[in-house]
Amino acid sequence: MDRDRVILHVDMDAFFAQAEILAAPALRGRPLVIGGRPGERGVVATASYEARVYGVRSGMSLTEAARRCPKAVFLPCHPSRYFYLSAQIRKLLLARTPVVEMASIDEAFLDPGFPQRSLEEGESLARAIQTELKEKLSLSCSIGVGENKLIAKMASPLGKPEGITVLSKEDFVLRFADEPVIALYGVGNETARKLQSMGIQKVGELSSAPDPILRIAFGVLGPVIAAAARGEDKSPVVPSHQTPEPKSMGHEMTLVRDEADREKLMRVCLLLCDEVAYDLRSEGWMARTIQVRIRGSDFTTVGRQGKLSEPTDSTRMIFRLSWRHIDAALDRKPVRLLGVRAGDLVRTVEARTMDLLDDGRGDRFELAADHIRNLFGHRAIGRASLMRTTRA
Ligand code: TTP
Ligand code: MG
């Protein structure tokens, strides 16, 4: 068989929902909607397959999801859990094959570099990976196997959930010929509209469209889109670079005016701690030490460091220690810059059990605030006491 490569595309099934089930196993088998509570303004991040039966989909409003499936359990997102699991998945895949490209938080392309380039070999590797993810991480996934990234990526959803789909190029052409062009990986709304205006509706029609016409409409990309419609794709699996683990996370703020007012400085400190704690929570870290930096109007800089009583990602705890050190270092001189840095980091899941929901009210507020920030942007929410602080 004249085949260049065998590529696998691994994609977790209802990823955020599975992560929530790991944190609270009693949820298994129930219709779950992840993204927030029914009355909230946000949208569904994902739904378990039990909820999808009722027509609940990613991107749908929470209100619509509640209408379609009133008995579903609605949960907010917990990004630190998902980042942590994603790193575990990556580690497991890297142990199986050297070239792993994490394409998003829950999907990866693998290039096992098989010398025989047989799809059968790809299928048995897929089966081994699926079993290992289930046994070691209790996660189910679906895997597409094909001779390039395009085919593997378009094959993996076909068997969801818990499926393995192997497609040869010939299978691919047959399977997608009658699908609308938007079904083709890489073709977005804009391209699809343009193709439609040219009378090209289906993948099959695109595969035989003349290159010169496509070139006029899409430039050099024209022939590439047509090749994709024929199941051709030469793009390599690019190993995701291992982002080095951070040693610390910090924020600094130069004040609009040099400031001596203690209450205003306290608000700036709270804002900085809120940002540091948000970063920690988003990436799944807890800090064991805090460093603060205070620069006076005369540019003299003082640094202080303190140890937290236990690892934390809580704004409240980080603020308490940071402010104690900043306050002790203030000497009536106007301040030009404040900085807060969290150090000696430890992974959240190693620092405490997975269930963050059962924590105190303060933490619950912080998780809810993180969720709103993720949906509406970083400046969408703050503590009431921060509202009057302006950023330099
Ligand atoms: P997907 O892999 O697209 O979806 P999924 O894993 O939930 O379900 P499946 O693959 O079985 O169809 O996305 C991975 C995660 O990304 C998903 O669990 C939640 C998140 N996500 C959003 O937050 N918003 C979205 O619109 C989508 C599509 C996903
Ligand atoms: Mg998925």
XYZ file of C-alpha atoms and ligand atoms in Angstrom:
422
model
C 0.000 0.000 0.000
C 1.458 3.359 -1.071
C 0.830 5.162 2.162
C 3.145 7.747 3.737
C 2.122 7.547 7.345
C -0.387 6.255 9.863
C -1.784 8.953 12.132
C -4.061 8.676 15.180
C -6.390 11.375 16.463
C -7.427 10.839 20.092
C -10.336 12.886 21.433
C -11.835 12.495 24.881
C -15.599 11.895 25.084
C -17.522 14.754 26.775
C -14.280 15.770 28.427
C -15.363 18.325 31.053
C -18.264 16.052 32.022
C -15.927 13.077 32.526
C -13.616 15.248 34.633
C -16.548 16.209 36.867
C -17.508 12.527 37.225
C -13.985 11.735 38.417
C -14.419 14.378 41.115
C -17.876 13.081 42.096
C -18.371 9.470 40.907
C -22.061 9.456 41.909
C -22.659 11.605 38.831
C -21.804 8.736 36.482
C -24.698 7.757 34.232
C -26.659 10.960 34.919
C -27.365 13.668 32.343
C -24.778 16.381 33.081
C -24.503 19.887 31.735
C -21.216 21.666 32.360
C -20.970 25.440 32.133
C -23.101 26.875 34.927
C -26.515 26.867 36.539
C -29.746 27.011 34.503
C -30.596 30.600 35.486
C -27.166 31.945 34.549
C -26.415 33.841 31.361
C -23.658 31.556 30.076
C -23.582 28.724 27.584
C -23.072 24.971 27.790
C -19.370 24.020 27.639
C -20.258 20.367 27.225
C -22.921 17.839 28.102
C -22.590 14.171 28.995
C -23.858 11.735 26.375
C -26.859 11.037 28.655
C -27.831 14.739 28.304
C -27.094 14.836 24.560
C -29.941 12.376 24.014
C -32.252 15.293 24.914
C -30.613 17.571 22.357
C -28.280 19.457 24.725
C -25.180 20.693 22.855
C -22.006 22.759 23.460
C -22.611 26.448 22.868
C -26.348 26.271 23.652
C -27.663 28.686 26.319
C -27.973 27.165 29.781
C -31.626 28.153 29.792
C -32.280 26.211 26.587
C -30.360 23.226 28.002
C -32.562 23.296 31.126
C -35.661 23.433 28.925
C -34.541 20.409 26.902
C -33.345 18.383 29.863
C -34.840 19.641 33.137
C -33.547 16.676 35.145
C -29.902 17.273 34.173
C -27.329 18.088 36.854
C -25.825 21.499 36.055
C -22.244 22.188 37.147
C -19.819 25.097 36.742
C -16.474 24.614 34.959
C -13.361 23.790 37.005
C -10.495 24.629 34.635
C -7.751 23.452 36.981
C -9.206 19.931 36.925
C -9.251 19.911 33.125
C -5.680 21.223 32.785
C -4.460 18.638 35.242
C -6.183 15.745 33.421
C -4.992 17.039 30.063
C -1.398 16.907 31.320
C -1.978 13.330 32.568
C -3.393 12.319 29.174
C -0.404 13.859 27.395
C 1.995 12.000 29.661
C 0.276 8.686 28.981
C 0.264 9.267 25.192
C 3.942 10.252 25.213
C 4.777 6.965 26.882
C 3.135 5.179 23.918
C 4.471 7.177 20.999
C 7.204 9.821 20.754
C 5.404 12.402 18.589
C 2.330 13.850 20.301
C 0.662 17.088 19.249
C -1.931 18.299 21.754
C -4.406 20.023 19.432
C -6.609 21.238 22.289
C -7.188 20.453 25.945
C -8.743 17.050 25.175
C -7.393 15.972 21.780
C -4.080 14.900 20.350
C -2.551 13.777 17.071
C -0.057 10.929 17.295
C 2.495 9.896 14.706
C 3.752 6.465 15.771
C 6.178 6.290 12.820
C 5.205 2.709 11.910
C 7.675 1.263 9.404
C 4.939 -0.887 7.800
C 2.506 2.039 7.607
C -0.424 -0.311 7.994
C -3.785 0.926 9.213
C -4.192 -2.393 11.088
C -1.161 -1.511 13.205
C -2.751 1.890 13.811
C -5.953 0.247 14.917
C -4.252 -2.007 17.454
C -2.309 0.922 18.890
C -5.586 2.844 19.135
C -7.151 -0.048 21.034
C -4.223 -0.249 23.445
C -4.357 3.503 24.100
C -8.113 3.462 24.631
C -7.808 0.635 27.147
C -4.936 2.300 28.976
C -6.749 5.645 29.272
C -9.721 3.764 30.722
C -7.703 1.676 33.146
C -5.222 4.284 34.356
C -7.258 7.502 34.227
C -10.855 6.162 34.084
C -11.429 8.274 30.980
C -13.129 7.213 27.774
C -12.038 8.511 24.409
C -12.643 7.998 20.715
C -9.844 7.534 18.206
C -9.623 8.095 14.480
C -6.990 6.281 12.432
C -5.989 7.350 8.934
C -3.038 8.048 6.707
C -2.917 11.753 7.609
C -4.109 14.230 10.218
C -7.139 15.290 8.213
C -8.527 11.765 7.861
C -7.741 10.836 11.479
C -9.381 14.039 12.783
C -12.532 13.526 10.706
C -12.685 9.838 11.604
C -12.557 10.169 15.403
C -16.058 11.695 15.914
C -17.664 9.009 13.743
C -17.411 6.377 16.469
C -18.207 8.557 19.484
C -18.451 7.733 22.309
C -15.777 5.080 22.971
C -15.259 4.281 19.318
C -12.315 3.543 17.067
C -12.775 4.447 13.416
C -10.258 3.495 10.763
C -10.630 5.172 7.379
C -8.549 4.572 4.285
C -8.429 7.432 1.789
C -10.978 5.584 -0.342
C -13.301 5.158 2.675
C -12.889 8.857 3.425
C -13.883 9.936 -0.079
C -16.971 7.711 -0.023
C -17.974 8.648 3.512
C -17.824 12.436 3.032
C -18.685 12.934 -0.655
C -22.302 13.853 0.104
C -21.584 15.930 3.210
C -21.768 19.735 2.986
C -18.346 21.410 2.523
C -18.535 22.834 6.055
C -18.047 19.262 7.342
C -14.493 19.344 5.990
C -11.857 20.040 8.647
C -10.398 23.477 7.965
C -13.396 24.835 6.055
C -15.060 27.569 8.119
C -18.303 29.491 7.608
C -16.712 32.121 5.396
C -15.073 29.604 3.034
C -18.247 27.506 2.944
C -20.334 30.572 1.979
C -17.905 31.473 -0.773
C -17.876 27.908 -2.122
C -21.662 27.828 -2.088
C -21.791 31.067 -4.067
C -19.597 29.293 -6.632
C -22.112 26.428 -6.812
C -19.964 24.035 -4.759
C -22.118 22.583 -1.963
C -20.716 19.135 -1.224
C -17.309 17.703 -0.388
C -17.531 15.505 -3.497
C -18.090 18.545 -5.718
C -15.164 20.355 -4.122
C -12.865 17.375 -4.711
C -13.299 17.688 -8.468
C -13.473 21.501 -8.746
C -10.824 22.850 -11.158
C -7.732 24.264 -9.423
C -7.606 27.513 -11.470
C -11.116 28.496 -10.355
C -10.320 27.741 -6.718
C -7.059 29.646 -7.039
C -8.899 32.775 -8.177
C -11.276 32.545 -5.218
C -8.877 31.425 -2.461
C -5.350 31.987 -3.752
C -2.795 29.314 -2.884
C -5.227 27.796 -0.392
C -7.685 26.883 -3.178
C -5.959 23.692 -4.334
C -5.234 22.761 -0.707
C -8.960 22.800 0.131
C -9.722 20.671 -2.939
C -6.974 18.227 -1.949
C -8.518 18.016 1.536
C -11.835 17.080 -0.076
C -9.951 14.154 -1.678
C -8.551 13.139 1.736
C -5.060 14.476 1.012
C -3.079 16.278 3.684
C 0.660 16.528 4.118
C 0.751 18.529 7.374
C 3.099 17.014 9.930
C 2.295 16.101 13.516
C 4.183 18.809 15.383
C 5.219 17.759 18.878
C 3.692 20.199 21.366
C 6.565 21.810 23.150
C 6.586 20.957 26.781
C 5.773 24.269 28.428
C 8.233 24.471 31.290
C 6.532 24.290 34.652
C 6.327 27.769 36.142
C 8.463 28.462 39.206
C 6.273 31.335 40.305
C 3.372 33.506 39.133
C 3.131 37.195 39.854
C 1.599 40.537 38.981
C 2.893 44.060 39.451
C 1.195 47.397 39.109
C 2.722 50.821 38.623
C 0.252 53.270 40.127
C -1.251 56.121 38.124
C 0.016 58.528 40.800
C 2.470 57.823 43.593
C 0.253 56.846 46.478
C 0.632 57.027 50.265
C -2.968 56.316 51.214
C -3.010 52.988 53.056
C -6.554 52.075 52.086
C -5.883 52.670 48.390
C -2.709 50.597 48.564
C -4.662 47.844 50.254
C -7.110 47.820 47.328
C -4.257 47.587 44.834
C -2.798 44.710 46.846
C -6.178 42.927 46.782
C -6.445 43.383 43.014
C -2.959 41.933 42.502
C -3.670 38.984 44.799
C -6.927 38.338 42.956
C -5.054 38.183 39.644
C -2.299 35.954 41.032
C -4.840 33.582 42.597
C -6.852 33.511 39.349
C -3.722 32.485 37.421
C -2.974 29.765 39.971
C -6.495 28.374 39.812
C -6.681 28.544 36.027
C -3.521 26.519 35.610
C -4.018 24.190 38.542
C -1.320 25.363 40.952
C -1.136 26.258 44.632
C 1.496 28.445 46.232
C 3.477 27.818 49.388
C 5.255 31.174 49.549
C 4.436 34.781 48.715
C 6.857 37.537 47.733
C 5.872 41.189 47.696
C 7.691 44.144 46.157
C 7.199 47.784 47.079
C 8.904 50.542 45.090
C 8.799 54.056 46.543
C 8.522 57.323 44.610
C 12.310 57.629 45.065
C 12.716 54.256 43.272
C 14.047 52.428 46.323
C 12.637 48.907 46.214
C 11.873 46.688 49.179
C 11.120 42.959 48.869
C 9.601 40.691 51.510
C 8.859 36.993 51.493
C 6.519 34.928 53.642
C 5.457 31.301 53.956
C 1.785 30.387 53.773
C 0.485 28.091 56.512
C -0.637 25.622 53.802
C -0.527 25.543 49.988
C -3.267 27.750 48.600
C -4.824 29.298 45.496
C -7.262 31.398 47.505
C -7.320 35.169 46.946
C -8.231 35.618 50.615
C -5.235 33.685 51.965
C -2.782 35.204 49.514
C -4.060 38.695 50.281
C -3.859 38.194 54.041
C -0.156 37.348 53.939
C 0.775 39.792 51.150
C -0.894 42.722 52.847
C 0.695 41.891 56.198
C 4.141 42.150 54.567
C 3.343 45.215 52.472
C 1.739 47.013 55.392
C 4.756 46.308 57.588
C 7.082 47.736 54.942
C 5.123 50.980 54.327
C 6.762 54.013 55.873
C 4.501 56.915 54.829
C 6.580 57.502 51.719
C 4.448 57.482 48.536
C 4.481 54.169 46.690
C 5.087 53.924 42.960
C 4.746 50.204 42.340
C 3.394 47.134 44.139
C 4.017 43.536 43.191
C 2.769 40.184 44.482
C 4.306 36.890 43.426
C 3.288 33.348 44.428
C 6.162 30.877 44.618
C 7.137 27.337 45.614
C 4.239 26.014 43.536
C 2.605 22.630 43.952
C -0.011 20.988 41.747
C -3.561 21.597 43.047
C -4.616 17.982 42.814
C -1.546 16.903 44.730
C -2.210 19.536 47.373
C -5.778 18.554 48.128
C -8.495 16.215 46.957
C -10.207 16.808 43.649
C -13.451 18.090 45.104
C -13.171 21.845 45.219
C -16.939 22.268 45.377
C -17.174 21.362 49.027
C -14.855 24.127 50.136
C -15.873 27.204 52.054
C -18.001 30.006 50.681
C -15.031 32.182 49.820
C -13.553 29.604 47.497
C -16.911 29.023 45.894
C -17.138 32.726 45.132
C -13.676 32.618 43.594
C -14.505 29.637 41.379
C -17.725 31.301 40.239
C -15.787 34.485 39.520
C -13.208 32.524 37.499
C -15.988 31.005 35.438
C -17.489 34.408 34.640
C -14.039 35.704 33.696
C -13.525 32.742 31.391
C -16.821 33.472 29.691
C -16.867 37.247 29.561
C -13.249 38.352 29.878
C -10.847 39.149 32.625
C -12.271 42.512 33.626
C -15.875 41.312 33.876
C -15.792 40.761 37.603
C -13.997 41.948 40.692
C -14.586 42.351 44.368
C -16.657 45.402 45.291
C -13.654 46.878 47.102
C -11.625 46.844 43.884
C -14.037 48.750 41.731
C -12.534 52.160 42.311
C -8.947 51.156 41.566
C -7.591 52.301 38.228
C -4.782 50.506 36.541
C -1.669 52.285 35.265
P -14.849 18.728 22.487
O -13.844 17.651 22.315
O -15.322 19.452 21.269
O -16.168 18.140 23.158
P -16.319 17.033 24.286
O -15.024 16.397 24.638
O -17.074 17.609 25.431
O -17.303 15.995 23.607
P -16.966 15.004 22.397
O -15.540 15.217 21.995
O -17.223 13.638 22.946
O -17.933 15.388 21.324
O -14.333 19.809 23.496
C -13.538 19.470 24.634
C -13.954 20.326 25.809
O -13.843 21.698 25.477
C -15.392 20.129 26.241
O -15.557 19.048 27.155
C -15.753 21.444 26.830
C -14.885 22.436 26.096
N -15.698 23.166 25.116
C -16.219 24.406 25.465
O -15.956 24.904 26.564
N -17.014 25.057 24.564
C -17.341 24.533 23.341
O -18.087 25.158 22.557
C -16.799 23.256 22.996
C -17.127 22.626 21.666
C -15.993 22.601 23.911
Mg -13.733 15.721 23.126
